Amino acid sequence: MTEAEDRKPQSDEARSAFTAPVGVAAIDGESSTTSEFAVPQGLDVTPVPAVEESEGSAFSPPRTYRARQAPPAFTPPTGIPVVSLTKDVPWQDRMRTMLRMPVAERPAPEPVQKPDDSGPAVPRVLDLTLRIGELLLAGGEGAEDVEAAMFAVCRSYGLDRCEPNVTFTLLSISYQPSLVDDPVTASRTVRRRGTDYTRLAAVFRLVDDLSDPETALSLEEAYRRLAEMRRNRHPYPGWVLTSASGLLAGAASVLVGGDVIVFFAAALGAMLGDRLAWLCAGRGLPEFYQFTVAAMPPAAIGVALTVADVDVKASAVITGGLFALLPGRALVAGVQDGLTGFYITASARLLEVMYFFVGIVAGVLIVLYFGVKLGAQLDPDVALGDSDQPLWQIAASVLLSLTFAVLLQQERSTVLLVSLNGGVAWSVYGAMHYAAKISPVASTAVAAGLVGLFGQLLSRYRFASALPYTTAAIGPLLPGSATYFGLLSIAQNEVDKGLVSLATAASLAMAIAIGVNLGSEISRLFLRVPGAAAGARRAAKRTRGF
């Protein structure tokens, strides 16, 4: 072939599209076709040894995953550190510590109650757990403590992979034996609520016995004790409760500067209000109307004394009657749930408190409005409280806490302690507010903090709930006078002054609730921490804003 013929272009059938053009040197060993996933020539593909990295920021780029250089497996070669929980602390602290742990880090279960060799009946254990949680939640216990009790019951029968969930009206629990088994879920609705701290203490003793390895308690025995708690009557009859409400109002009136006549007038108004509330409850009226009706008689008696020109402090009579109605128990429980991360339950509890408070406001405002129309000279600027008689005030605060404990149906063995706790709280408040001239909000917060501290220590000493030792003790600190003066100003068309006084009452109420919770948390600094070998005590559930 001549040189001219060699340079002549050939047809497409004569050469392939992958043939190297004329004048380009071919690469030895290169195949006719290459993959688009092939590593380009010149790129270093030397394996990089795996480096142990800590968890980085959410904004850092992710590390490239390589199958040959994979990170260590979930279980390290040295094994997972064992979390050791001390057995000589109350079950509340141990269960709360485990609830705040991830599921994978919780210690292995140690079944305390072994009814038979075949293992516990899962549906019956879950049903028992829900019934116990229902009694606790209906009695006013905080959501975190209810979850801890439910978790304790499940673990005592060897069900470790349980997740309890508590809201204001619904209890649910889910148990999954393993990752490959189907979960078992049960729920229960709380429809009725009642204040009976004697029953609450009995439930705590039952949970404590179930968590005790030295106490053999079968499912049938636990059900029997639970049925006895439901059948048992309240420790105090109705006439004792009515008398206690009267004495509470009388003690509160003396606490704000009333005399003997004011004491009996406030007691009479509170007892009439209590009977009217019982009558409304028997007719099936909601609690909102019960609070509205119960707030009217004390206000009516105070207005009547003013219209009759009797030389008494009518404002002290009305204020004393309000002390027996203010929902301090629900307020403390609602704020406690909010501070521990149960925001749905906290919102529902605080909404319930708002409805009760609005009912009280409506009842008192109706009476004050007609009193102002009848010419009653009620002065919203009058000063309540007589700091010249501190001994009488301390005695009144002790009596107020004692009667409050009776209204809460507490055990007789706890009444004396909670009464002394209330006297100490008022002594601290009086020393700070009257003697040291500190603001009432700060004084109330400190006094409530001491109530929570002493109440938590007493409950841990007795392995019981803290509510019976704290709820009645905050009775002398409730903002009855600020509430009354705010309502009186609104009834006299001084809305701005009334709203300021009601805002002060709300501030005092929040100071009480936060102080009690803070005192309870401070008390845990002096207690032995469960699982201290595994690290510091975990805080409650938080989002930290992100």
Coordinates of C-alpha atoms in Angstrom, one line a residue:
M1 CA 0.0 0.0 0.0
T2 CA 1.3 3.4 -1.0
E3 CA 1.8 6.3 1.4
A4 CA -1.1 8.2 -0.1
E5 CA -3.4 5.3 0.3
D6 CA -2.3 4.9 3.9
R7 CA -3.3 8.6 4.7
K8 CA -6.7 8.2 3.0
P9 CA -9.6 8.3 5.6
Q10 CA -11.2 4.9 6.2
S11 CA -14.9 4.2 6.7
D12 CA -16.6 3.9 10.2
E13 CA -16.7 0.1 9.7
A14 CA -12.9 0.1 9.4
R15 CA -12.1 1.4 13.0
S16 CA -13.8 1.4 16.4
A17 CA -14.9 4.4 18.4
F18 CA -12.5 3.4 21.2
T19 CA -9.5 3.1 18.9
A20 CA -6.8 5.6 19.7
P21 CA -6.6 8.4 17.2
V22 CA -3.6 8.6 14.8
G23 CA -0.6 10.2 16.4
V24 CA -1.7 9.3 20.0
A25 CA 0.4 6.6 21.7
A26 CA -1.6 3.7 23.0
I27 CA -1.2 2.7 26.7
D28 CA 0.1 -0.8 27.3
G29 CA -2.3 -3.1 29.0
E30 CA -5.4 -0.9 28.5
S31 CA -8.5 -2.8 27.6
S32 CA -10.7 -1.7 24.8
T33 CA -13.5 -0.7 27.2
T34 CA -13.3 0.9 30.6
S35 CA -15.9 1.3 33.4
E36 CA -17.0 4.7 34.5
F37 CA -16.5 3.6 38.1
A38 CA -12.9 2.8 37.6
V39 CA -10.4 4.8 39.7
P40 CA -8.6 7.4 37.5
Q41 CA -4.9 6.9 37.0
G42 CA -2.8 8.8 39.4
L43 CA -5.3 8.8 42.3
D44 CA -3.9 7.4 45.6
V45 CA -6.2 4.7 46.9
T46 CA -4.0 3.6 49.8
P47 CA -6.2 2.5 52.7
V48 CA -6.4 4.9 55.6
P49 CA -6.2 3.3 59.0
A50 CA -9.4 3.8 61.1
V51 CA -9.0 6.5 63.8
E52 CA -11.2 6.5 66.9
E53 CA -13.2 9.7 66.8
S54 CA -15.5 11.3 69.3
E55 CA -18.9 12.5 68.5
G56 CA -18.5 15.7 66.5
S57 CA -20.7 18.7 65.8
A58 CA -23.9 18.4 63.8
F59 CA -22.4 20.8 61.3
S60 CA -19.2 18.8 60.6
P61 CA -19.1 16.7 57.4
P62 CA -19.7 12.9 58.0
R63 CA -16.9 10.5 57.8
T64 CA -16.7 8.2 54.8
Y65 CA -17.7 4.7 55.8
R66 CA -15.5 1.8 54.5
A67 CA -16.4 -1.8 55.0
R68 CA -12.8 -2.9 55.5
Q69 CA -12.1 -0.1 58.0
A70 CA -15.4 -0.1 59.8
P71 CA -15.7 1.5 63.2
P72 CA -15.7 -0.7 66.3
A73 CA -18.8 -2.8 66.9
F74 CA -21.5 -1.8 69.4
T75 CA -20.0 -4.0 72.1
P76 CA -16.4 -3.0 72.7
P77 CA -13.8 -5.8 73.2
T78 CA -13.5 -4.8 76.9
G79 CA -17.3 -5.1 77.4
I80 CA -19.9 -2.6 78.5
P81 CA -19.3 -1.1 81.9
V82 CA -21.7 -2.5 84.5
V83 CA -24.0 0.1 86.1
S84 CA -24.2 -0.7 89.8
L85 CA -27.2 0.7 91.7
T86 CA -27.0 0.7 95.4
K87 CA -29.7 -1.3 97.2
D88 CA -29.8 0.8 100.4
V89 CA -31.5 3.8 98.8
P90 CA -35.3 4.2 98.2
W91 CA -36.7 2.6 95.1
Q92 CA -37.8 6.0 93.9
D93 CA -34.2 7.2 93.4
R94 CA -33.1 3.9 91.8
M95 CA -36.0 3.8 89.4
R96 CA -35.7 7.4 88.5
T97 CA -32.0 6.9 87.7
M98 CA -32.8 4.0 85.4
L99 CA -35.6 5.9 83.7
R100 CA -33.2 8.7 82.9
M101 CA -30.7 6.2 81.3
P102 CA -30.9 5.0 77.7
V103 CA -32.5 1.6 77.4
A104 CA -29.2 0.0 76.2
E105 CA -27.3 1.2 79.3
R106 CA -29.8 0.0 82.0
P107 CA -28.5 -2.8 84.2
A108 CA -29.8 -6.3 83.7
P109 CA -33.0 -7.1 85.6
E110 CA -32.9 -9.0 88.8
P111 CA -36.4 -10.4 89.3
V112 CA -37.4 -9.9 92.9
Q113 CA -40.8 -11.6 92.8
K114 CA -40.8 -15.1 91.3
P115 CA -44.3 -16.5 91.4
D116 CA -43.5 -19.7 89.5
D117 CA -40.8 -21.3 87.3
S118 CA -42.7 -20.5 84.1
G119 CA -42.2 -16.8 84.6
P120 CA -44.6 -13.9 85.2
A121 CA -47.8 -13.5 83.2
V122 CA -47.0 -10.4 81.2
P123 CA -50.5 -9.1 80.7
R124 CA -51.3 -9.4 84.4
V125 CA -48.1 -7.7 85.4
L126 CA -48.8 -4.8 83.1
D127 CA -52.4 -4.6 84.4
L128 CA -51.2 -4.5 88.0
T129 CA -48.7 -1.8 87.0
L130 CA -51.4 0.3 85.4
R131 CA -53.7 0.0 88.4
I132 CA -50.9 1.1 90.8
G133 CA -50.1 4.0 88.5
E134 CA -53.7 5.0 88.4
L135 CA -54.0 5.3 92.1
L136 CA -50.9 7.4 92.3
L137 CA -51.8 9.7 89.6
A138 CA -55.4 10.1 90.9
G139 CA -54.0 11.0 94.3
G140 CA -52.0 13.9 93.0
E141 CA -48.5 12.3 92.6
G142 CA -46.1 13.8 90.1
A143 CA -45.8 12.2 86.7
E144 CA -42.1 11.3 87.1
D145 CA -42.8 9.5 90.4
V146 CA -45.7 7.7 88.8
E147 CA -43.4 6.5 86.0
A148 CA -40.8 5.4 88.6
A149 CA -43.4 3.4 90.5
M150 CA -44.6 1.7 87.4
F151 CA -41.1 0.9 86.3
A152 CA -40.3 -0.6 89.7
V153 CA -43.3 -2.9 89.6
C154 CA -42.3 -4.2 86.2
R155 CA -38.7 -4.8 87.1
S156 CA -39.6 -6.6 90.3
Y157 CA -41.2 -9.3 88.1
G158 CA -38.3 -9.4 85.6
L159 CA -39.8 -7.2 82.8
D160 CA -36.9 -4.9 82.1
R161 CA -37.6 -3.7 78.6
C162 CA -40.6 -1.6 79.7
E163 CA -41.4 2.0 78.8
P164 CA -44.1 3.6 80.9
N165 CA -45.8 6.8 79.7
V166 CA -47.9 9.1 81.9
T167 CA -50.1 12.0 80.9
F168 CA -52.8 13.8 82.9
T169 CA -55.6 11.3 82.1
L170 CA -53.9 8.4 80.3
L171 CA -51.5 5.8 81.5
S172 CA -49.8 3.4 79.1
I173 CA -46.9 0.9 79.2
S174 CA -45.2 -1.1 76.5
Y175 CA -43.1 -4.3 77.0
Q176 CA -40.9 -5.8 74.3
P177 CA -39.2 -9.1 75.4
S178 CA -36.5 -8.7 72.7
L179 CA -35.8 -6.9 69.4
V180 CA -37.4 -9.7 67.4
D181 CA -40.5 -10.1 69.5
D182 CA -43.7 -8.1 69.2
P183 CA -44.3 -5.6 71.9
V184 CA -47.2 -5.9 74.4
T185 CA -48.9 -2.5 75.1
A186 CA -51.6 -1.8 77.6
S187 CA -53.3 1.5 78.7
R188 CA -55.7 2.8 81.4
T189 CA -57.6 6.0 81.7
V190 CA -57.8 8.0 84.9
R191 CA -61.4 9.3 85.1
R192 CA -61.9 10.1 88.8
R193 CA -59.5 11.9 91.1
G194 CA -59.6 12.0 94.9
T195 CA -57.4 13.4 97.6
D196 CA -56.5 10.6 100.0
Y197 CA -52.9 10.6 101.1
T198 CA -53.5 7.6 103.4
R199 CA -54.3 5.5 100.3
L200 CA -51.3 7.1 98.6
A201 CA -49.0 6.0 101.4
A202 CA -50.4 2.4 101.2
V203 CA -49.6 2.3 97.5
F204 CA -46.0 3.4 98.2
R205 CA -45.7 0.7 100.8
L206 CA -46.9 -1.9 98.3
V207 CA -44.4 -0.8 95.7
D208 CA -41.6 -0.8 98.3
D209 CA -42.5 -4.4 99.3
L210 CA -42.5 -5.4 95.6
S211 CA -39.0 -3.9 95.2
D212 CA -37.7 -5.6 98.3
P213 CA -35.9 -8.8 97.6
E214 CA -36.6 -10.1 101.1
T215 CA -40.3 -9.8 100.7
A216 CA -42.0 -12.6 98.6
L217 CA -45.1 -11.1 97.1
S218 CA -47.0 -13.0 94.4
L219 CA -49.3 -11.4 91.9
E220 CA -52.4 -12.6 93.7
E221 CA -51.2 -11.1 97.0
A222 CA -50.4 -7.8 95.3
Y223 CA -53.9 -7.7 93.7
R224 CA -55.5 -8.5 97.1
R225 CA -53.7 -5.6 98.8
L226 CA -54.6 -3.3 95.9
A227 CA -58.3 -4.3 96.3
E228 CA -58.1 -3.6 100.0
M229 CA -56.8 -0.1 99.3
R230 CA -59.7 0.6 97.0
R231 CA -62.3 -0.7 99.5
N232 CA -60.9 1.0 102.6
R233 CA -62.9 4.0 103.8
H234 CA -61.3 7.4 104.3
P235 CA -59.6 7.8 107.8
Y236 CA -61.7 10.8 108.7
P237 CA -65.5 11.1 108.5
G238 CA -67.4 13.9 106.8
W239 CA -68.1 16.0 109.9
V240 CA -64.4 16.0 110.8
L241 CA -63.5 17.3 107.3
T242 CA -66.1 20.1 107.6
S243 CA -64.8 21.0 111.0
A244 CA -61.3 21.0 109.7
S245 CA -62.2 23.4 106.9
G246 CA -63.7 25.8 109.4
L247 CA -60.7 25.6 111.7
L248 CA -58.4 26.1 108.7
A249 CA -60.3 29.3 107.7
G250 CA -60.2 30.5 111.3
A251 CA -56.5 29.9 111.7
A252 CA -55.9 31.7 108.4
S253 CA -57.9 34.7 109.5
V254 CA -55.8 35.0 112.7
L255 CA -52.7 34.6 110.6
V256 CA -53.6 37.8 108.7
G257 CA -54.5 39.8 111.8
G258 CA -58.0 38.7 112.9
D259 CA -59.4 38.4 116.4
V260 CA -61.7 36.0 118.1
I261 CA -64.8 37.2 116.3
V262 CA -63.1 37.0 113.0
F263 CA -62.0 33.5 113.8
F264 CA -65.5 32.2 114.4
A265 CA -66.9 34.2 111.5
A266 CA -64.4 32.8 109.0
A267 CA -64.9 29.3 110.4
L268 CA -68.6 29.5 110.0
G269 CA -68.3 30.8 106.4
A270 CA -65.9 28.0 105.5
M271 CA -68.1 25.3 106.9
L272 CA -71.2 26.6 105.1
G273 CA -69.2 26.7 101.9
D274 CA -67.9 23.2 102.4
R275 CA -71.5 21.8 102.9
L276 CA -72.8 23.6 99.8
A277 CA -69.9 22.2 97.8
W278 CA -70.7 18.7 99.1
L279 CA -74.3 19.3 98.0
C280 CA -73.3 20.3 94.5
A281 CA -71.0 17.3 94.3
G282 CA -73.9 15.0 95.2
R283 CA -75.9 16.5 92.4
G284 CA -73.1 15.8 89.9
L285 CA -72.0 19.4 89.2
P286 CA -68.4 19.9 88.0
E287 CA -65.8 21.1 90.4
F288 CA -65.8 24.6 88.8
Y289 CA -69.2 25.3 90.2
Q290 CA -68.3 23.6 93.5
F291 CA -65.5 26.1 94.0
T292 CA -67.8 29.0 93.0
V293 CA -70.4 28.0 95.5
A294 CA -67.9 27.3 98.3
A295 CA -66.3 30.8 97.9
M296 CA -69.6 32.6 98.4
P297 CA -70.5 32.1 102.2
P298 CA -67.2 33.5 103.6
A299 CA -67.4 36.5 101.3
A300 CA -71.1 37.0 102.3
I301 CA -70.4 36.8 106.0
G302 CA -67.6 39.4 105.6
V303 CA -69.8 41.8 103.7
A304 CA -72.7 41.3 106.2
L305 CA -70.4 42.2 109.1
T306 CA -69.4 45.4 107.2
V307 CA -72.9 46.4 106.4
A308 CA -74.0 45.7 110.0
D309 CA -71.2 48.1 111.1
V310 CA -69.5 45.5 113.3
D311 CA -66.0 46.6 114.3
V312 CA -64.1 43.6 112.8
K313 CA -61.7 43.1 109.9
A314 CA -64.1 41.9 107.3
S315 CA -61.2 41.5 104.9
A316 CA -59.6 39.0 107.3
V317 CA -62.9 36.9 107.3
I318 CA -62.9 36.7 103.5
T319 CA -59.2 36.0 103.3
G320 CA -59.5 33.2 105.8
G321 CA -62.3 31.6 103.8
L322 CA -60.1 31.7 100.6
F323 CA -57.3 29.8 102.2
A324 CA -59.4 26.7 102.4
L325 CA -60.1 26.8 98.6
L326 CA -56.8 27.8 96.9
P327 CA -55.6 24.7 95.0
G328 CA -52.0 24.6 96.3
R329 CA -51.7 20.9 95.8
A330 CA -52.5 20.9 92.1
L331 CA -50.3 24.0 91.6
V332 CA -47.2 22.3 93.2
A333 CA -47.8 19.1 91.2
G334 CA -48.2 21.1 87.9
V335 CA -45.0 23.1 88.3
Q336 CA -43.1 20.0 89.4
D337 CA -44.2 18.1 86.2
G338 CA -43.1 21.1 84.1
L339 CA -39.7 21.3 85.8
T340 CA -39.1 17.6 85.3
G341 CA -39.9 17.6 81.6
F342 CA -43.6 16.4 81.5
Y343 CA -44.9 19.4 79.7
I344 CA -48.2 18.0 78.6
T345 CA -49.2 16.9 82.1
A346 CA -47.9 20.1 83.6
S347 CA -50.0 22.1 81.1
A348 CA -53.1 20.1 82.0
R349 CA -52.6 20.5 85.7
L350 CA -52.0 24.2 85.5
L351 CA -55.1 24.6 83.3
E352 CA -57.0 22.8 86.0
V353 CA -55.6 25.2 88.6
M354 CA -56.7 28.1 86.4
Y355 CA -60.3 26.8 86.2
F356 CA -60.5 26.4 90.0
F357 CA -59.1 29.9 90.5
V358 CA -61.6 31.4 88.1
G359 CA -64.4 29.6 89.9
I360 CA -63.2 31.1 93.2
V361 CA -62.9 34.5 91.6
A362 CA -66.4 34.3 90.2
G363 CA -67.9 33.3 93.5
V364 CA -66.2 36.1 95.5
L365 CA -66.8 38.8 92.8
I366 CA -70.5 38.1 92.7
V367 CA -70.8 38.6 96.5
L368 CA -68.4 41.7 96.5
Y369 CA -70.3 43.3 93.7
F370 CA -73.6 43.1 95.5
G371 CA -71.9 44.2 98.7
V372 CA -70.5 47.3 97.1
K373 CA -74.0 48.1 95.7
L374 CA -75.4 47.7 99.3
G375 CA -72.9 50.3 100.6
A376 CA -70.4 48.0 102.2
Q377 CA -67.2 50.0 103.0
L378 CA -64.5 47.6 102.0
D379 CA -61.1 49.2 101.8
P380 CA -58.6 47.4 99.4
D381 CA -55.7 49.5 100.9
V382 CA -56.2 48.1 104.4
A383 CA -53.1 46.3 105.8
L384 CA -53.4 42.7 106.9
G385 CA -51.1 40.8 109.1
D386 CA -50.0 41.8 112.6
S387 CA -46.3 41.2 113.1
D388 CA -46.5 42.4 116.8
Q389 CA -47.9 39.0 117.8
P390 CA -45.5 36.4 116.2
L391 CA -46.3 33.7 118.7
W392 CA -50.0 33.8 117.8
Q393 CA -49.1 33.7 114.1
I394 CA -46.9 30.7 114.6
A395 CA -49.6 28.9 116.5
A396 CA -52.1 29.8 113.8
S397 CA -49.8 28.5 111.1
V398 CA -49.3 25.2 113.0
L399 CA -53.1 24.8 113.3
L400 CA -53.6 25.7 109.7
S401 CA -51.1 23.0 108.6
L402 CA -52.7 20.4 110.9
T403 CA -56.3 21.0 109.6
F404 CA -55.0 21.1 106.0
A405 CA -53.4 17.6 106.6
V406 CA -56.8 16.3 107.9
L407 CA -58.5 17.7 104.7
L408 CA -55.9 15.8 102.6
Q409 CA -56.8 12.5 104.5
Q410 CA -53.3 12.0 105.7
E411 CA -52.2 9.3 108.1
R412 CA -52.4 10.3 111.7
S413 CA -48.7 9.5 112.2
T414 CA -47.7 12.2 109.7
V415 CA -50.0 15.0 110.9
L416 CA -47.7 16.2 113.7
L417 CA -44.6 16.3 111.5
V418 CA -46.3 18.2 108.7
S419 CA -47.8 20.7 111.3
L420 CA -44.3 21.4 112.7
N421 CA -43.0 21.8 109.1
G422 CA -45.7 24.4 108.4
G423 CA -44.8 26.3 111.6
V424 CA -41.1 26.4 110.6
A425 CA -42.1 27.7 107.2
W426 CA -44.1 30.5 108.6
S427 CA -41.4 31.4 111.1
V428 CA -38.9 31.7 108.3
Y429 CA -41.3 33.8 106.2
G430 CA -42.1 36.1 109.1
A431 CA -38.4 36.6 110.0
M432 CA -37.5 37.5 106.4
H433 CA -40.6 39.6 105.5
Y434 CA -41.5 41.3 108.8
A435 CA -38.1 41.5 110.5
A436 CA -35.7 41.8 107.7
K437 CA -38.1 43.7 105.3
I438 CA -37.4 41.3 102.4
S439 CA -39.9 41.1 99.6
P440 CA -42.8 38.7 100.1
V441 CA -42.0 36.8 96.9
A442 CA -38.4 36.1 98.0
S443 CA -39.5 35.2 101.5
T444 CA -42.1 32.8 100.3
A445 CA -39.7 31.1 97.9
V446 CA -37.1 30.5 100.7
A447 CA -39.8 29.3 103.1
A448 CA -41.2 26.9 100.5
G449 CA -37.8 25.7 99.7
L450 CA -37.3 24.6 103.3
V451 CA -40.7 22.9 103.2
G452 CA -39.6 20.9 100.2
L453 CA -36.2 20.1 101.7
F454 CA -37.6 18.9 105.0
G455 CA -40.5 17.1 103.3
Q456 CA -38.2 15.2 101.0
L457 CA -35.8 14.2 103.7
L458 CA -38.7 12.9 105.9
S459 CA -40.1 11.0 103.0
R460 CA -36.8 9.3 102.2
Y461 CA -36.3 8.5 105.9
R462 CA -39.7 6.6 105.8
F463 CA -39.4 5.4 102.2
A464 CA -42.7 7.1 101.4
S465 CA -44.2 9.8 99.2
A466 CA -43.1 13.4 99.8
L467 CA -46.6 14.9 99.2
P468 CA -48.0 14.3 102.7
Y469 CA -45.0 16.1 104.2
T470 CA -45.0 19.1 101.9
T471 CA -48.5 19.9 100.6
A472 CA -50.1 20.8 104.0
A473 CA -47.0 22.6 105.2
I474 CA -47.3 25.2 102.4
G475 CA -50.8 26.2 103.6
P476 CA -49.7 29.2 105.6
L477 CA -47.8 30.6 102.6
L478 CA -50.8 30.6 100.1
P479 CA -51.6 34.0 98.7
G480 CA -55.1 34.5 100.1
S481 CA -54.9 38.2 101.0
A482 CA -53.4 39.2 97.6
T483 CA -56.2 37.3 95.9
Y484 CA -58.9 38.9 97.9
F485 CA -57.6 42.5 97.5
G486 CA -57.2 42.0 93.8
L487 CA -60.9 40.8 93.5
L488 CA -62.1 43.7 95.7
S489 CA -60.3 46.3 93.5
I490 CA -61.9 44.8 90.4
A491 CA -65.3 44.9 92.1
Q492 CA -64.8 48.6 92.8
N493 CA -63.9 49.3 89.1
E494 CA -60.2 49.7 89.9
V495 CA -59.1 47.1 87.3
D496 CA -55.5 48.2 87.1
K497 CA -54.9 47.9 90.8
G498 CA -56.8 44.6 90.9
L499 CA -54.7 43.1 88.1
V500 CA -51.5 44.1 89.9
S501 CA -52.7 42.4 93.1
L502 CA -53.7 39.3 91.2
A503 CA -50.3 39.3 89.5
T504 CA -48.7 39.4 92.9
A505 CA -50.8 36.4 94.0
A506 CA -49.7 34.5 90.9
S507 CA -46.0 35.4 91.7
L508 CA -46.4 34.1 95.2
A509 CA -48.0 30.9 94.0
M510 CA -45.2 30.3 91.5
A511 CA -42.6 31.0 94.2
I512 CA -44.3 28.4 96.4
A513 CA -44.3 25.8 93.7
I514 CA -40.8 26.4 92.5
G515 CA -39.4 26.7 96.0
V516 CA -40.9 23.3 97.0
N517 CA -39.4 21.6 93.9
L518 CA -36.0 23.3 94.4
G519 CA -35.9 22.2 98.0
S520 CA -36.7 18.6 96.9
E521 CA -33.9 18.7 94.4
I522 CA -31.4 20.2 96.9
S523 CA -32.3 17.4 99.4
R524 CA -30.9 14.8 96.9
L525 CA -27.5 16.4 97.2
F526 CA -27.3 15.0 100.7
L527 CA -28.5 11.6 99.7
R528 CA -26.5 8.7 98.4
V529 CA -26.5 8.8 94.6
P530 CA -27.6 5.5 92.9
G531 CA -25.1 4.3 90.3
A532 CA -22.4 6.7 91.4
A533 CA -19.7 4.4 90.1
A534 CA -21.0 4.9 86.6
G535 CA -20.8 8.7 86.6
A536 CA -22.7 11.7 87.9
R537 CA -26.4 11.7 88.5
R538 CA -28.3 12.2 85.3
A539 CA -30.6 15.2 85.1
A540 CA -34.2 15.2 84.1
K541 CA -35.3 15.1 80.5
R542 CA -34.3 18.3 78.7
T543 CA -34.0 19.6 75.2
R544 CA -31.7 22.6 76.0
G545 CA -33.4 24.7 73.4
F546 CA -32.4 22.6 70.3

